[in-house]
PDB file of C-alpha atoms in Angstrom:
ATOM      1  CA  MET A   1     -14.979  12.457  -5.250  1.00  0.00           C
ATOM      2  CA  PRO A   2     -11.923  14.517  -4.877  1.00  0.00           C
ATOM      3  CA  LEU A   3      -8.687  13.555  -5.080  1.00  0.00           C
ATOM      4  CA  ILE A   4      -6.632  12.294  -2.673  1.00  0.00           C
ATOM      5  CA  ASP A   5      -5.401  14.735   0.741  1.00  0.00           C
ATOM      6  CA  VAL A   6      -1.571  13.410   1.528  1.00  0.00           C
ATOM      7  CA  ASN A   7      -2.242  15.224   4.670  1.00  0.00           C
ATOM      8  CA  ASP A   8      -5.017  13.576   5.553  1.00  0.00           C
ATOM      9  CA  THR A   9      -3.780  10.632   4.933  1.00  0.00           C
ATOM     10  CA  PHE A  10      -2.000   7.261   5.791  1.00  0.00           C
ATOM     11  CA  LEU A  11      -0.589   3.832   4.487  1.00  0.00           C
ATOM     12  CA  LEU A  12      -1.452   0.683   6.486  1.00  0.00           C
ATOM     13  CA  VAL A  13       1.605  -2.426   5.762  1.00  0.00           C
ATOM     14  CA  VAL A  14      -0.658  -5.488   5.802  1.00  0.00           C
ATOM     15  CA  ASP A  15       1.077  -9.021   7.044  1.00  0.00           C
ATOM     16  CA  ILE A  16       3.900  -9.223   4.766  1.00  0.00           C
ATOM     17  CA  GLN A  17       5.057 -12.113   5.928  1.00  0.00           C
ATOM     18  CA  GLU A  18       8.714 -14.309   5.995  1.00  0.00           C
ATOM     19  CA  LYS A  19       6.100 -17.644   6.400  1.00  0.00           C
ATOM     20  CA  LEU A  20       2.994 -16.300   4.743  1.00  0.00           C
ATOM     21  CA  PHE A  21       3.774 -14.003   1.664  1.00  0.00           C
ATOM     22  CA  PRO A  22       5.547 -16.368   0.057  1.00  0.00           C
ATOM     23  CA  ARG A  23       2.831 -18.365  -1.145  1.00  0.00           C
ATOM     24  CA  VAL A  24       1.615 -14.711  -2.557  1.00  0.00           C
ATOM     25  CA  ALA A  25       0.026 -14.803  -6.476  1.00  0.00           C
ATOM     26  CA  GLU A  26       3.143 -13.619  -8.067  1.00  0.00           C
ATOM     27  CA  HIS A  27       4.637 -12.520  -5.142  1.00  0.00           C
ATOM     28  CA  ASP A  28       8.180 -10.818  -6.558  1.00  0.00           C
ATOM     29  CA  VAL A  29       5.971  -8.649  -8.653  1.00  0.00           C
ATOM     30  CA  VAL A  30       3.493  -7.135  -6.483  1.00  0.00           C
ATOM     31  CA  LEU A  31       6.760  -6.876  -3.054  1.00  0.00           C
ATOM     32  CA  ASP A  32       8.034  -4.423  -6.311  1.00  0.00           C
ATOM     33  CA  LYS A  33       4.517  -2.648  -6.456  1.00  0.00           C
ATOM     34  CA  VAL A  34       4.939  -2.858  -1.930  1.00  0.00           C
ATOM     35  CA  LEU A  35       8.415  -1.585  -2.039  1.00  0.00           C
ATOM     36  CA  PHE A  36       7.470   1.456  -4.515  1.00  0.00           C
ATOM     37  CA  THR A  37       4.323   2.301  -2.868  1.00  0.00           C
ATOM     38  CA  ILE A  38       5.647   2.753   0.552  1.00  0.00           C
ATOM     39  CA  ASN A  39       9.090   4.604  -0.971  1.00  0.00           C
ATOM     40  CA  GLY A  40       6.602   6.901  -2.951  1.00  0.00           C
ATOM     41  CA  VAL A  41       4.867   8.310   0.155  1.00  0.00           C
ATOM     42  CA  LYS A  42       7.862   8.734   2.083  1.00  0.00           C
ATOM     43  CA  ILE A  43       8.275  11.469   0.200  1.00  0.00           C
ATOM     44  CA  PHE A  44       5.158  13.299   1.465  1.00  0.00           C
ATOM     45  CA  ASN A  45       6.739  12.021   5.277  1.00  0.00           C
ATOM     46  CA  MET A  46       2.844  10.520   5.028  1.00  0.00           C
ATOM     47  CA  PRO A  47       3.327   7.858   8.294  1.00  0.00           C
ATOM     48  CA  ILE A  48       4.022   4.285   7.770  1.00  0.00           C
ATOM     49  CA  LEU A  49       2.059   1.871  10.318  1.00  0.00           C
ATOM     50  CA  VAL A  50       2.467  -2.174   9.947  1.00  0.00           C
ATOM     51  CA  THR A  51       0.490  -4.983  11.010  1.00  0.00           C
ATOM     52  CA  GLU A  52       1.995  -9.043  11.498  1.00  0.00           C
ATOM     53  CA  GLN A  53      -1.000 -11.862  12.114  1.00  0.00           C
ATOM     54  CA  ASN A  54       0.225 -14.234  14.457  1.00  0.00           C
ATOM     55  CA  PRO A  55       4.487 -13.629  13.175  1.00  0.00           C
ATOM     56  CA  ALA A  56       4.812 -16.531  16.365  1.00  0.00           C
ATOM     57  CA  GLY A  57       3.693 -18.954  13.123  1.00  0.00           C
ATOM     58  CA  LEU A  58       3.593 -16.927  10.158  1.00  0.00           C
ATOM     59  CA  GLY A  59       7.222 -15.055  11.482  1.00  0.00           C
ATOM     60  CA  SER A  60       8.138 -11.446  11.259  1.00  0.00           C
ATOM     61  CA  THR A  61       7.761  -8.555   7.627  1.00  0.00           C
ATOM     62  CA  ILE A  62       9.863  -9.398   4.683  1.00  0.00           C
ATOM     63  CA  ALA A  63      13.134  -8.025   5.086  1.00  0.00           C
ATOM     64  CA  GLN A  64      12.945  -6.058   2.822  1.00  0.00           C
ATOM     65  CA  VAL A  65       9.882  -4.087   3.432  1.00  0.00           C
ATOM     66  CA  GLU A  66      11.542  -3.043   6.752  1.00  0.00           C
ATOM     67  CA  SER A  67      13.865  -1.938   5.675  1.00  0.00           C
ATOM     68  CA  ALA A  68      12.160   0.598   3.083  1.00  0.00           C
ATOM     69  CA  LEU A  69       9.594   1.336   6.998  1.00  0.00           C
ATOM     70  CA  PRO A  70      11.353   4.455   7.935  1.00  0.00           C
ATOM     71  CA  ARG A  71      10.145   2.884  11.462  1.00  0.00           C
ATOM     72  CA  TYR A  72       9.554  -0.468  12.260  1.00  0.00           C
ATOM     73  CA  ASN A  73       6.850  -1.266  15.124  1.00  0.00           C
ATOM     74  CA  PRO A  74       4.604  -4.098  13.968  1.00  0.00           C
ATOM     75  CA  ASP A  75       1.118  -4.732  15.791  1.00  0.00           C
ATOM     76  CA  GLU A  76       1.003  -8.096  16.554  1.00  0.00           C
ATOM     77  CA  LYS A  77      -2.689  -9.489  15.483  1.00  0.00           C
ATOM     78  CA  LYS A  78      -4.919 -12.343  15.251  1.00  0.00           C
ATOM     79  CA  VAL A  79      -7.807 -11.454  14.551  1.00  0.00           C
ATOM     80  CA  PHE A  80      -8.685 -10.360   9.937  1.00  0.00           C
ATOM     81  CA  ASN A  81      -9.289  -7.239  10.235  1.00  0.00           C
ATOM     82  CA  ALA A  82      -6.771  -4.826  11.680  1.00  0.00           C
ATOM     83  CA  PHE A  83      -9.019  -2.380  12.889  1.00  0.00           C
ATOM     84  CA  ALA A  84     -10.194  -5.764  15.717  1.00  0.00           C
ATOM     85  CA  CYS A  85      -6.497  -5.200  17.236  1.00  0.00           C
ATOM     86  CA  ARG A  86      -6.121  -2.726  19.844  1.00  0.00           C
ATOM     87  CA  SER A  87      -3.332  -2.017  19.474  1.00  0.00           C
ATOM     88  CA  PHE A  88      -3.593  -0.942  16.173  1.00  0.00           C
ATOM     89  CA  ALA A  89      -7.239   0.644  16.369  1.00  0.00           C
ATOM     90  CA  ASP A  90      -5.425   2.896  18.831  1.00  0.00           C
ATOM     91  CA  LYS A  91      -2.397   4.121  16.791  1.00  0.00           C
ATOM     92  CA  ALA A  92      -4.936   5.202  13.842  1.00  0.00           C
ATOM     93  CA  VAL A  93      -7.609   7.520  15.545  1.00  0.00           C
ATOM     94  CA  HIS A  94      -4.757   8.396  17.116  1.00  0.00           C
ATOM     95  CA  LEU A  95      -3.684  10.166  14.184  1.00  0.00           C
ATOM     96  CA  GLY A  96      -6.737  11.424  13.281  1.00  0.00           C
ATOM     97  CA  ARG A  97      -6.159  11.141   9.493  1.00  0.00           C
ATOM     98  CA  ASN A  98      -9.811   9.942   7.831  1.00  0.00           C
ATOM     99  CA  THR A  99      -8.243   7.924   4.334  1.00  0.00           C
ATOM    100  CA  VAL A 100      -5.657   4.592   4.422  1.00  0.00           C
ATOM    101  CA  VAL A 101      -4.579   3.494   1.392  1.00  0.00           C
ATOM    102  CA  LEU A 102      -3.532  -0.729   1.791  1.00  0.00           C
ATOM    103  CA  ILE A 103      -1.261  -3.113   0.874  1.00  0.00           C
ATOM    104  CA  GLY A 104       0.342  -5.884   1.755  1.00  0.00           C
ATOM    105  CA  ILE A 105      -1.889  -9.358   1.722  1.00  0.00           C
ATOM    106  CA  GLU A 106      -4.041 -11.183   1.441  1.00  0.00           C
ATOM    107  CA  THR A 107      -6.572  -9.096  -0.528  1.00  0.00           C
ATOM    108  CA  HIS A 108      -9.352 -11.099  -0.366  1.00  0.00           C
ATOM    109  CA  ILE A 109      -9.305 -11.747   3.607  1.00  0.00           C
ATOM    110  CA  CYS A 110      -6.841  -8.962   5.453  1.00  0.00           C
ATOM    111  CA  ILE A 111      -6.921  -6.424   3.467  1.00  0.00           C
ATOM    112  CA  LEU A 112     -11.061  -6.817   2.502  1.00  0.00           C
ATOM    113  CA  GLN A 113     -12.123  -7.111   6.228  1.00  0.00           C
ATOM    114  CA  THR A 114     -10.295  -4.470   7.513  1.00  0.00           C
ATOM    115  CA  ALA A 115     -11.017  -1.572   4.649  1.00  0.00           C
ATOM    116  CA  ILE A 116     -14.443  -2.808   5.056  1.00  0.00           C
ATOM    117  CA  GLU A 117     -14.457  -1.603   8.707  1.00  0.00           C
ATOM    118  CA  ALA A 118     -12.767   1.345   7.953  1.00  0.00           C
ATOM    119  CA  LEU A 119     -15.902   2.475   5.398  1.00  0.00           C
ATOM    120  CA  ASP A 120     -18.149   1.717   8.090  1.00  0.00           C
ATOM    121  CA  ARG A 121     -15.827   3.732   9.982  1.00  0.00           C
ATOM    122  CA  GLY A 122     -15.997   6.840   7.472  1.00  0.00           C
ATOM    123  CA  MET A 123     -13.338   6.995   6.025  1.00  0.00           C
ATOM    124  CA  ARG A 124     -11.654   6.713   3.023  1.00  0.00           C
ATOM    125  CA  VAL A 125      -9.630   3.369   1.054  1.00  0.00           C
ATOM    126  CA  TYR A 126      -7.690   3.257  -1.115  1.00  0.00           C
ATOM    127  CA  VAL A 127      -6.433  -0.221  -1.904  1.00  0.00           C
ATOM    128  CA  VAL A 128      -3.376  -0.620  -4.246  1.00  0.00           C
ATOM    129  CA  ALA A 129      -4.404  -3.579  -6.579  1.00  0.00           C
ATOM    130  CA  ASP A 130      -0.731  -4.168  -7.502  1.00  0.00           C
ATOM    131  CA  ALA A 131       0.821  -3.936  -4.257  1.00  0.00           C
ATOM    132  CA  VAL A 132      -2.582  -6.387  -2.196  1.00  0.00           C
ATOM    133  CA  GLY A 133      -2.345 -10.191  -3.535  1.00  0.00           C
ATOM    134  CA  SER A 134      -3.158 -14.199  -2.088  1.00  0.00           C
ATOM    135  CA  MET A 135      -2.185 -17.096  -2.853  1.00  0.00           C
ATOM    136  CA  ASP A 136      -5.732 -17.984  -5.479  1.00  0.00           C
ATOM    137  CA  PRO A 137      -5.129 -14.826  -9.079  1.00  0.00           C
ATOM    138  CA  GLU A 138      -9.177 -15.345  -8.713  1.00  0.00           C
ATOM    139  CA  ASP A 139      -9.636 -14.842  -4.454  1.00  0.00           C
ATOM    140  CA  HIS A 140      -7.826 -11.375  -5.216  1.00  0.00           C
ATOM    141  CA  ARG A 141      -9.879 -10.351  -8.346  1.00  0.00           C
ATOM    142  CA  ARG A 142     -12.852 -11.235  -6.419  1.00  0.00           C
ATOM    143  CA  ALA A 143     -11.987  -9.536  -2.975  1.00  0.00           C
ATOM    144  CA  LEU A 144     -11.407  -6.335  -5.361  1.00  0.00           C
ATOM    145  CA  ASP A 145     -13.699  -6.448  -7.195  1.00  0.00           C
ATOM    146  CA  ARG A 146     -16.257  -6.718  -4.083  1.00  0.00           C
ATOM    147  CA  LEU A 147     -13.893  -3.854  -3.027  1.00  0.00           C
ATOM    148  CA  GLY A 148     -14.811  -1.198  -5.388  1.00  0.00           C
ATOM    149  CA  GLN A 149     -18.501  -1.937  -5.758  1.00  0.00           C
ATOM    150  CA  LEU A 150     -18.370  -0.823  -2.319  1.00  0.00           C
ATOM    151  CA  GLY A 151     -16.919   2.626  -2.749  1.00  0.00           C
ATOM    152  CA  ALA A 152     -13.323   2.330  -1.729  1.00  0.00           C
ATOM    153  CA  VAL A 153     -11.005   2.944  -4.542  1.00  0.00           C
ATOM    154  CA  VAL A 154      -9.583   0.127  -5.766  1.00  0.00           C
ATOM    155  CA  THR A 155      -6.084   1.974  -7.824  1.00  0.00           C
ATOM    156  CA  THR A 156      -2.233   1.244  -8.664  1.00  0.00           C
ATOM    157  CA  SER A 157       0.622   1.810  -6.697  1.00  0.00           C
ATOM    158  CA  GLN A 158       2.256   4.361 -10.071  1.00  0.00           C
ATOM    159  CA  SER A 159      -1.678   6.504  -9.941  1.00  0.00           C
ATOM    160  CA  LEU A 160      -1.957   6.790  -7.247  1.00  0.00           C
ATOM    161  CA  ILE A 161       1.604   8.718  -6.811  1.00  0.00           C
ATOM    162  CA  TYR A 162       0.620  10.564  -9.661  1.00  0.00           C
ATOM    163  CA  GLU A 163      -2.842  10.881  -7.922  1.00  0.00           C
ATOM    164  CA  MET A 164      -0.722  12.313  -4.051  1.00  0.00           C
ATOM    165  CA  MET A 165       1.762  14.292  -6.264  1.00  0.00           C
ATOM    166  CA  ARG A 166      -0.420  16.812  -7.831  1.00  0.00           C
ATOM    167  CA  ASP A 167       1.614  19.055 -10.078  1.00  0.00           C
ATOM    168  CA  ALA A 168       5.197  17.771 -11.961  1.00  0.00           C
ATOM    169  CA  GLY A 169       5.887  21.294 -11.162  1.00  0.00           C
ATOM    170  CA  ASP A 170       5.939  20.219  -7.163  1.00  0.00           C
ATOM    171  CA  PRO A 171      10.300  19.986  -6.114  1.00  0.00           C
ATOM    172  CA  ARG A 172       9.350  16.013  -5.377  1.00  0.00           C
ATOM    173  CA  PHE A 173       7.948  15.193  -8.683  1.00  0.00           C
ATOM    174  CA  LYS A 174      11.620  14.612  -9.211  1.00  0.00           C
ATOM    175  CA  ASP A 175      11.926  11.664  -6.358  1.00  0.00           C
ATOM    176  CA  LEU A 176       9.224  10.207  -7.685  1.00  0.00           C
ATOM    177  CA  LEU A 177      10.794   9.866 -11.771  1.00  0.00           C
ATOM    178  CA  GLU A 178      14.059   8.510 -10.403  1.00  0.00           C
ATOM    179  CA  MET A 179      11.945   5.878  -8.469  1.00  0.00           C
ATOM    180  CA  ILE A 180      10.312   5.321 -11.958  1.00  0.00           C
ATOM    181  CA  LYS A 181      13.259   5.257 -13.610  1.00  0.00           C
ATOM    182  CA  THR A 182      14.430   2.636 -11.595  1.00  0.00           C
ATOM    183  CA  GLY A 183      11.746   0.716 -12.006  1.00  0.00           C
ATOM    184  CA  ARG A 184      12.387   0.542 -15.765  1.00  0.00           C
ATOM    185  CA  LYS A 185      15.094  -1.051 -14.991  1.00  0.00           C
ATOM    186  CA  ARG A 186      13.186  -4.538 -14.985  1.00  0.00           C
ATOM    187  CA  HIS A 187       9.885  -3.626 -16.490  1.00  0.00           C
ATOM    188  CA  HIS A 188       8.539  -1.750 -19.833  1.00  0.00           C
ATOM    189  CA  PRO A 189       7.087   1.529 -18.245  1.00  0.00           C
ATOM    190  CA  LEU A 190       3.300   1.951 -20.296  1.00  0.00           C
ATOM    191  CA  TYR A 191       4.663   5.785 -20.021  1.00  0.00           C
ATOM    192  CA  THR A 192       8.375   6.974 -21.114  1.00  0.00           C
ATOM    193  CA  PHE A 193       9.959  10.141 -20.120  1.00  0.00           C
ATOM    194  CA  ASP A 194      12.592  12.097 -21.541  1.00  0.00           C
ATOM    195  CA  GLU A 195      15.341  14.571 -19.061  1.00  0.00           C
ATOM    196  CA  HIS A 196      13.530  17.301 -20.316  1.00  0.00           C
ATOM    197  CA  ASP A 197       9.883  16.600 -18.900  1.00  0.00           C
ATOM    198  CA  GLU A 198      11.442  17.020 -15.910  1.00  0.00           C
ATOM    199  CA  ASP A 199      11.264  20.907 -16.104  1.00  0.00           C
TER     200      ASP A 199
END
């Protein structure tokens, strides 16, 4: 399987809403990775679509995510599979891109069903494991296992963005390093970089 093609990919932010997201297990960690992913794909000017599940009952997309988006125009839905929402499906088809990256909630419901539909449509699907979540961690784990078995690429936020970047010689790599360094203030990194590593 080839590496991800940023020119054939869009990001879908699924249902990160005011009344639902705070109930997700470790939602603060998930939020950090959601924002990292959004800011990462913005480096590549990748299209970003957003859905909201029954916003009249579950509220709008949370403020931190909305403010990170280059454009906020969510597709409202009541179905769990985003592709069953006509307005979203039309936008996705209009983009003409064959790979979708999924972040948001809940892993075992809307993420899972949307991913399965995308796979059935012949698309490549990346599910960002640390940027999706469920209220019950067991639901989250089982859904990720199933998604991998079905053919989705189950990855992490940092692995995804590095796969998109490809080359430390890319001028945009400094933007990525700045994101990593900012994240270090809250987390212990797996890898560290010295200033000379940027060259």
